[in-house]
Coordinates of C-alpha atoms and ligand atoms in Angstrom, one line a residue:
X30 CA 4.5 20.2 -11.9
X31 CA 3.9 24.0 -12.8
X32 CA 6.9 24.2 -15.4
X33 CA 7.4 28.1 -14.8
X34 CA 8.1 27.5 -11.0
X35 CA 6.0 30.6 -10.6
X36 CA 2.7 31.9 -9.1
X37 CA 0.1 32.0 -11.7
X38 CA -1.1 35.3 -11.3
X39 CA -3.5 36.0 -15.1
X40 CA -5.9 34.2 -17.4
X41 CA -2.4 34.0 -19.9
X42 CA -0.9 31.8 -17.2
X43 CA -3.7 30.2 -16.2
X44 CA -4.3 29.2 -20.1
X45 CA -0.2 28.3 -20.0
X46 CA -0.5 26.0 -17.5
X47 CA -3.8 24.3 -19.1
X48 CA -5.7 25.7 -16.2
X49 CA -8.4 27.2 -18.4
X50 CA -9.1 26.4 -21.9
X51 CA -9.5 29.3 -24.9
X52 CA -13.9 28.8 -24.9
X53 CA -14.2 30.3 -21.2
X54 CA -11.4 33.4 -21.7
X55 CA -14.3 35.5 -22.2
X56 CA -16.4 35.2 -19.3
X57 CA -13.3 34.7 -17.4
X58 CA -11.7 38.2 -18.3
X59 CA -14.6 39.7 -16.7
X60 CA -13.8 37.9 -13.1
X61 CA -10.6 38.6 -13.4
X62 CA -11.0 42.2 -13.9
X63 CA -13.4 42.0 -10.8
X64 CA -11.4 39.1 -8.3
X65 CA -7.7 39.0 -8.0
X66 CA -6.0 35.7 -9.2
X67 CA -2.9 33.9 -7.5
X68 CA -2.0 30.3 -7.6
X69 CA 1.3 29.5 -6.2
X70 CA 3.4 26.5 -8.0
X71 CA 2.8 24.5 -4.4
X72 CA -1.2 24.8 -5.1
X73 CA -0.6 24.2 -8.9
X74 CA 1.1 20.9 -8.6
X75 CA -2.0 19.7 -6.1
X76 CA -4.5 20.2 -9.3
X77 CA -5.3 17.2 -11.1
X78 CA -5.9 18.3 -14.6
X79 CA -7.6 14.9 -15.6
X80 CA -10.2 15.5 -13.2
X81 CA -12.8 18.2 -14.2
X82 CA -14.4 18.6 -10.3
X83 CA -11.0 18.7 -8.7
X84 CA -11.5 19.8 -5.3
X85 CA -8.0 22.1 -5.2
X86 CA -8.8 24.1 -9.3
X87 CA -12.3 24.6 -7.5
X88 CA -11.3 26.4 -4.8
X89 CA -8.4 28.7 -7.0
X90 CA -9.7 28.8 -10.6
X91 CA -12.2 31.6 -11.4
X92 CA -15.3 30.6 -12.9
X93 CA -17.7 32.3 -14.9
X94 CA -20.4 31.7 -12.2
X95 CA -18.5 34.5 -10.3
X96 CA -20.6 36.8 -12.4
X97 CA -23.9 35.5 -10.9
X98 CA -24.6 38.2 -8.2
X99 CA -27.4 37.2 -5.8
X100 CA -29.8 39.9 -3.8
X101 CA -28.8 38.1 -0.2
X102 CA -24.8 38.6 -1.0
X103 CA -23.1 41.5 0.0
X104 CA -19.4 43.3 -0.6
X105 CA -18.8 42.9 3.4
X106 CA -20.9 39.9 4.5
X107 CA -19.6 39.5 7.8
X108 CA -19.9 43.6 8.6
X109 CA -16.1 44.3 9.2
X110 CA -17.1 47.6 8.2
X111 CA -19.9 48.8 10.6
X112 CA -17.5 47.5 13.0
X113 CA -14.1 49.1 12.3
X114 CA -13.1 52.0 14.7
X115 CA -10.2 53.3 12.9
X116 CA -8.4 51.4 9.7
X117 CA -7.0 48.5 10.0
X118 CA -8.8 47.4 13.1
X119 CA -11.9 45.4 13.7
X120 CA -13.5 45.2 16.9
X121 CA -16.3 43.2 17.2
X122 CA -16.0 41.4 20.3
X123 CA -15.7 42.7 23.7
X124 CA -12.3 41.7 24.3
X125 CA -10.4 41.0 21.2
X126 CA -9.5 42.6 17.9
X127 CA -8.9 42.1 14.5
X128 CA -5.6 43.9 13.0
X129 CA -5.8 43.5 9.1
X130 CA -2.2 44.2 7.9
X131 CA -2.2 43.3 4.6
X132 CA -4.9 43.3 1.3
X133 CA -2.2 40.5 -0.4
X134 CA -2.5 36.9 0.0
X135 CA -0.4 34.2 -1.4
X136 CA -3.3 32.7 -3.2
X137 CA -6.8 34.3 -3.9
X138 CA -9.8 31.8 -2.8
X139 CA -12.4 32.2 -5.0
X140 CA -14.8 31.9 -2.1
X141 CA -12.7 34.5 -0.1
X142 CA -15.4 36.6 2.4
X143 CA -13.5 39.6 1.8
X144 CA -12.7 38.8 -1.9
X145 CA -14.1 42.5 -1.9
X146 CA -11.4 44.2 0.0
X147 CA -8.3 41.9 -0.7
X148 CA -5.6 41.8 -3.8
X149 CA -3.0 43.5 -5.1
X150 CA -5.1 46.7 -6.4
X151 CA -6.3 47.3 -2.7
X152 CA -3.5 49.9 -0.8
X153 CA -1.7 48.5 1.8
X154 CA -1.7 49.7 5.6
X155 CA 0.6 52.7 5.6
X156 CA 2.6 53.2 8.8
X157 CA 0.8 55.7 9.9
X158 CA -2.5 53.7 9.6
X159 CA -0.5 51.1 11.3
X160 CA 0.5 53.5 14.3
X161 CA -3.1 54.4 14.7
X162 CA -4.3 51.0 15.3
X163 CA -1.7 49.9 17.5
X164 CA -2.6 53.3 19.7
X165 CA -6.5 51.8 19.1
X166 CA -5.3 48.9 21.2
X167 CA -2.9 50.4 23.7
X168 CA -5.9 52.5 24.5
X169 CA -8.6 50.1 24.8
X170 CA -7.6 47.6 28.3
X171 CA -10.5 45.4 27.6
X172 CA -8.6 43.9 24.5
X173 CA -6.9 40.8 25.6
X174 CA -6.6 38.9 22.3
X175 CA -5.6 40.4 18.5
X176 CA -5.8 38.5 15.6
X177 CA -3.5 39.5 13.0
X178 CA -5.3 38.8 9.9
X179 CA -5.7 40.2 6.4
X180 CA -4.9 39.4 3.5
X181 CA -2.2 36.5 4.9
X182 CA -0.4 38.3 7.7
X183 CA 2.3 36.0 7.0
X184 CA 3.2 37.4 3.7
X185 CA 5.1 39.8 5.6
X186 CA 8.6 39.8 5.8
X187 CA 10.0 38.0 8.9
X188 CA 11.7 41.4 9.6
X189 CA 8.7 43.1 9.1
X190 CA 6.7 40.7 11.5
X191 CA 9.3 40.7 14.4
X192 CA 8.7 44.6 14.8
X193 CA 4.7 44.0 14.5
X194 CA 4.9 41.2 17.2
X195 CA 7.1 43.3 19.7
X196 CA 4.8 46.3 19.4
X197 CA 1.7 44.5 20.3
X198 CA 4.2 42.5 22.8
X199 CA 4.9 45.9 24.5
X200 CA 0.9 46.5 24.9
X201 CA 0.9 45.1 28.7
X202 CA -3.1 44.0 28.4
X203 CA -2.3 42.0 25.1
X204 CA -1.9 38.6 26.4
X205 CA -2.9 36.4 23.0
X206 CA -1.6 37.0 19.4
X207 CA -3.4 34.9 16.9
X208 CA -2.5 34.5 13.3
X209 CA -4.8 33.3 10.6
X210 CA -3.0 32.2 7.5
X211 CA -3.3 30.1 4.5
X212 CA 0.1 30.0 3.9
X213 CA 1.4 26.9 5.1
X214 CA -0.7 25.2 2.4
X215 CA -0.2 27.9 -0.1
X216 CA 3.9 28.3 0.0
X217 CA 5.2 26.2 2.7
X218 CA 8.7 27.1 2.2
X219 CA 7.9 30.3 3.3
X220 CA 7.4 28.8 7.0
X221 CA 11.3 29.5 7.3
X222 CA 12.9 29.1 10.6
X223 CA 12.9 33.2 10.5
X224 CA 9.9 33.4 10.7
X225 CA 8.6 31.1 13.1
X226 CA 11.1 33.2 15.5
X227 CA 9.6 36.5 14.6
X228 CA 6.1 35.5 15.5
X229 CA 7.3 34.4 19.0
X230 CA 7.6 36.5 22.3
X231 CA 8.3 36.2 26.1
X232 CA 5.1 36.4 28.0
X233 CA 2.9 36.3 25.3
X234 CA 0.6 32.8 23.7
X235 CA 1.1 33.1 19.8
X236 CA -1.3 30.7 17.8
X237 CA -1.8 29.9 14.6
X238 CA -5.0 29.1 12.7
X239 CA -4.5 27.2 9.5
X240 CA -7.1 28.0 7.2
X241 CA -7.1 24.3 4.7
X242 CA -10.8 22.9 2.9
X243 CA -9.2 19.7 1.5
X244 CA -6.7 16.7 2.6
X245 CA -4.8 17.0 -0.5
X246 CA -3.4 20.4 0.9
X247 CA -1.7 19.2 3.6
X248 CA 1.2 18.0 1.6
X249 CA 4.7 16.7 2.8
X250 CA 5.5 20.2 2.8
X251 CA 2.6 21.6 4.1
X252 CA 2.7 19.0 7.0
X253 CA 6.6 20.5 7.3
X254 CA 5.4 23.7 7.8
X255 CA 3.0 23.3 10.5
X256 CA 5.0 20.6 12.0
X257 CA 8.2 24.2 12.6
X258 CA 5.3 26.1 14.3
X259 CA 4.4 23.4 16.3
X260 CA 7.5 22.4 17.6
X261 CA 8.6 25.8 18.2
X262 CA 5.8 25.5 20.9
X263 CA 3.0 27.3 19.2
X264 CA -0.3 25.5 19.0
X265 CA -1.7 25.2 15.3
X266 CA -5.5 25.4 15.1
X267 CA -7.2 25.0 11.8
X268 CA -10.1 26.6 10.4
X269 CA -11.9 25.2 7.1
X270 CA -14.7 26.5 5.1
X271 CA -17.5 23.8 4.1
X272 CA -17.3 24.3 0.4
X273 CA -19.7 22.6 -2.2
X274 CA -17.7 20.2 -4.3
X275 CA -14.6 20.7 -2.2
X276 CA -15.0 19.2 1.2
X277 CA -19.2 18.6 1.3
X278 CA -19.1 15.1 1.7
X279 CA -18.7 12.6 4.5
X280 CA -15.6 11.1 3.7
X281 CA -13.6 14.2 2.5
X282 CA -13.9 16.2 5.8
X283 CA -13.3 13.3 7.9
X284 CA -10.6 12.9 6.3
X285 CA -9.3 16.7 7.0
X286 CA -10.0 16.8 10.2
X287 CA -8.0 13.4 11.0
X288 CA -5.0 15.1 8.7
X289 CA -4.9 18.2 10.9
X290 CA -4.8 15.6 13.9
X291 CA -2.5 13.8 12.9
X292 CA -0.6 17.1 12.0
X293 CA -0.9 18.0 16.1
X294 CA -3.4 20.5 14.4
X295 CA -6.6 21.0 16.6
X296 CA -10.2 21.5 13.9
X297 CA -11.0 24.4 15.9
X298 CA -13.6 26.1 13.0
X299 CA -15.8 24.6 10.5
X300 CA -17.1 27.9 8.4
X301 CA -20.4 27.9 6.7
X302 CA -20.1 29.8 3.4
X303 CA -20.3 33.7 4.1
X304 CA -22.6 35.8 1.5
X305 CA -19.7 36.5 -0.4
X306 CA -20.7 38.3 -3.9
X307 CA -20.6 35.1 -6.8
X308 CA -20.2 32.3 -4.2
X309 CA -23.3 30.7 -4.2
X310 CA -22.1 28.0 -6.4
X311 CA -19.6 27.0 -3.5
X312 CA -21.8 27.1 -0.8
X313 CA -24.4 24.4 0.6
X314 CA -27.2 24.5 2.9
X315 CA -27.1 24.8 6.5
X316 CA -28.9 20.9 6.7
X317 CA -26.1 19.3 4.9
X318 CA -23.5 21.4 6.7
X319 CA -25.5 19.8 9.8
X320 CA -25.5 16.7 8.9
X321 CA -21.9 16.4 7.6
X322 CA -21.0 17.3 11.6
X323 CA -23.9 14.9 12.7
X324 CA -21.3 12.0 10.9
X325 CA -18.2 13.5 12.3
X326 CA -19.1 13.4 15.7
X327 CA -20.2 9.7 15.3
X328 CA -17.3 8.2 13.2
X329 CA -14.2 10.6 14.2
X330 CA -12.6 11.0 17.5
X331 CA -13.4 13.8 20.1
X332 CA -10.1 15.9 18.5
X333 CA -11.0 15.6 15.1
X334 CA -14.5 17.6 15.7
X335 CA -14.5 21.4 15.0
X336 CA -17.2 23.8 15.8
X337 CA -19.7 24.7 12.8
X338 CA -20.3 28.2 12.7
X339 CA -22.1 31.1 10.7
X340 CA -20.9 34.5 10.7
X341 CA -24.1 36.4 10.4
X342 CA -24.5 38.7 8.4
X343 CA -24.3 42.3 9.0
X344 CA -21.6 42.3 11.8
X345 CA -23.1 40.0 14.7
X346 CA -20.5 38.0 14.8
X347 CA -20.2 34.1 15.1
X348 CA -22.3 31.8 16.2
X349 CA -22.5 27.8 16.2
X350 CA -25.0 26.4 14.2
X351 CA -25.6 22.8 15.4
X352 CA -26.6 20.3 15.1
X353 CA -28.1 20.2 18.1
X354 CA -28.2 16.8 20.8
X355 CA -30.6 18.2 23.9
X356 CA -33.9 19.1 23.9
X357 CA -36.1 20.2 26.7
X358 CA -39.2 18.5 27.3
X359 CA -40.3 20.1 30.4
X360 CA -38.4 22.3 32.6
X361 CA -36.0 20.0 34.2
X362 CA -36.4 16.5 32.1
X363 CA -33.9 17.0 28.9
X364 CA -33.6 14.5 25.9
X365 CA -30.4 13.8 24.5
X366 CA -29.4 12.2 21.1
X367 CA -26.7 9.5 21.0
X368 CA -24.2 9.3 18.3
X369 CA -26.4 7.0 16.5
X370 CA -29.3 9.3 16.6
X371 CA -30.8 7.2 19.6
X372 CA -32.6 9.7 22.3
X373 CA -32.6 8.9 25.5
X374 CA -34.2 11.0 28.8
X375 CA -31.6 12.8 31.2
X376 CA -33.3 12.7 34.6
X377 CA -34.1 15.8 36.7
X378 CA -32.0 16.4 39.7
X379 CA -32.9 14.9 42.6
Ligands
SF4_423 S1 -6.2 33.2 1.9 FE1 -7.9 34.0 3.2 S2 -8.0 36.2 2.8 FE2 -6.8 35.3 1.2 S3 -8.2 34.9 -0.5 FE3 -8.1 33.0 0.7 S4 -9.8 33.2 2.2 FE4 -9.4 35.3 1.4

């Protein structure tokens, strides 16, 4: 249990609550003065201090191998910049939009794709930023969809929400608000009944993507939280990243992907590590990350398999990297691989 009942937000606290030990301070100062720090008590009591590879300090603690900057990595791997039209918006895709209202998050990942752009010394959307965005989208018919995203969205005050939710609301070709937040996981007793009501609106889908790596964070109160989105009638969809020494094995993301199931929340995206700077240490290769789905689809029902994807870098958005179970052989005569790596011939049409 983290005694002080409160987010862990330096190297003091971090060293308070055992988190780090006085040898790596050093190194460590020099993340921290790079990559904002925040673990909330929730995530805290999840750590299991007698383990040195615990999947949840992995994914929150900084490590010195933060510093190791790599020629492929980049400050915006995933080319939100080359793509933004006016602040606060990102619009990659023909018909939907992403609305970044906040730099803060709950907690700071250390594998974060816009570690770069989020934290607490990052300025905030100012209204007026805000009202250019929303004028972005009222003026552009094409966008049916906008994903509120950040930062958490969701750190936002109910209050402040409700007034976001109705303005997009009032945009008559926005038919889909999506929010993508960690915070279920992160501070589930956020997830009030206040703000599960600001987030909804007449005549308009809201959805929710979870963004969880591990089993262990979908706690009793994590599974509380999704469980007053979902019977509110908005459908939970989860979004993971495949993380080396966090979720990389067999076992551990079958076992996610049945949690989120069994939480009525659909695996909709399995991430491949973005180019993040000082990531590489959390990221695997694209074979294993393969092969890892290769098992799912065998041993795990039909719900409990998301899609693996790569955002590729530079700003060309998404795409699904396999593995692949057709192959042409001649124009016409496809092979197909069974779950147990059998292939077998589809016949031509007739
Ligand atoms: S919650 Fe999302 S935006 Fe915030 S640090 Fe983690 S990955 Fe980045």
């Amino acid at each position: 249990m983290n005694a002080t009942g409160k987010t862990l937000r330096n190297l003091s606290d971090l060293a308070k609550a055992e988190l780090v030990q006085p040898s790596e301070r050093v190194a460590l100062e020099q993340v921290a003065a790079r990559y904002a720090i925040a673990i909330t008590p929730a995530i805290a009591d999840l750590i299991d201090h007698a383990d040195p590879n615990d999947p949840i300090a992995r994914q929150f603690i900084p490590n010195a191998m933060e510093l190791e900057r790599h020629s492929n990595e980049s400050a915006d791997p995933i080319g939100d910049f080359t793509h933004s039209p006016v602040e606060g918006i990102v619009h990659r895709y023909p018909d939907r939009v992403l609305l970044k209202l906040t730099h803060l998050c709950a907690v700071y990942c250390r594998f974060c794709f816009r570690r770069e752009m989020i934290g607490p010394q990052v300025h905030a959307l100012a209204p007026a930023a805000l009202d250019t965005a929303l004028a972005y989208i009222a003026a552009h018919p094409e966008i049916w969809e906008v994903v509120l995203t950040g930062g958490d969205p969701l750190i936002l005050s109910p209050r402040r929400l409700k007034q976001i939710v109705a303005r997009l609301a009032a945009i008559s070709h926005v038919a889909v608000i999506r929010i993508h937040t960690r915070l279920p996981v992160a501070d589930p007793a956020r997830i009030t009944p206040a703000l599960v009501r600001a987030l909804k609106t007449r005549g308009k889908a809201t959805y929710v993507v979870l963004h969880a790596n591990h089993p262990r964070e979908l706690s009793a109160a994590a599974r509380a939280a999704c469980a007053r989105f979902v019977d509110a009638g908005i459908p939970v969809l989860s979004q993971s990243v495949l993380l080396r020494g966090v979720n990389d094995d067999a076992a551990t993301l079958g076992e996610l992907m049945r949690a989120f199931v069994a939480c009525r929340i659909k695996p909709y995206y399995l991430h491949h590590g973005d180019l993040a700077p000082g990531t590489a240490h959390l990221r695997t290769t694209i074979e294993h990350g393969q092969e890892l789905m290769r098992n799912l689809r065998g041993r795990y029902s039909g719900l409990c398999q998301p899609a693996y994807m790569l955002d590729i870098p530079g700003g060309h958005g998404k795409s699904p990297i396999g593995p692949n179970y057709l192959s042409v052989e001649t124009p016409g005569r496809y092979h197909v691989t069974d779950f147990n790596g059998g292939s077998h011939c589809y016949p031509p049409p007739k």
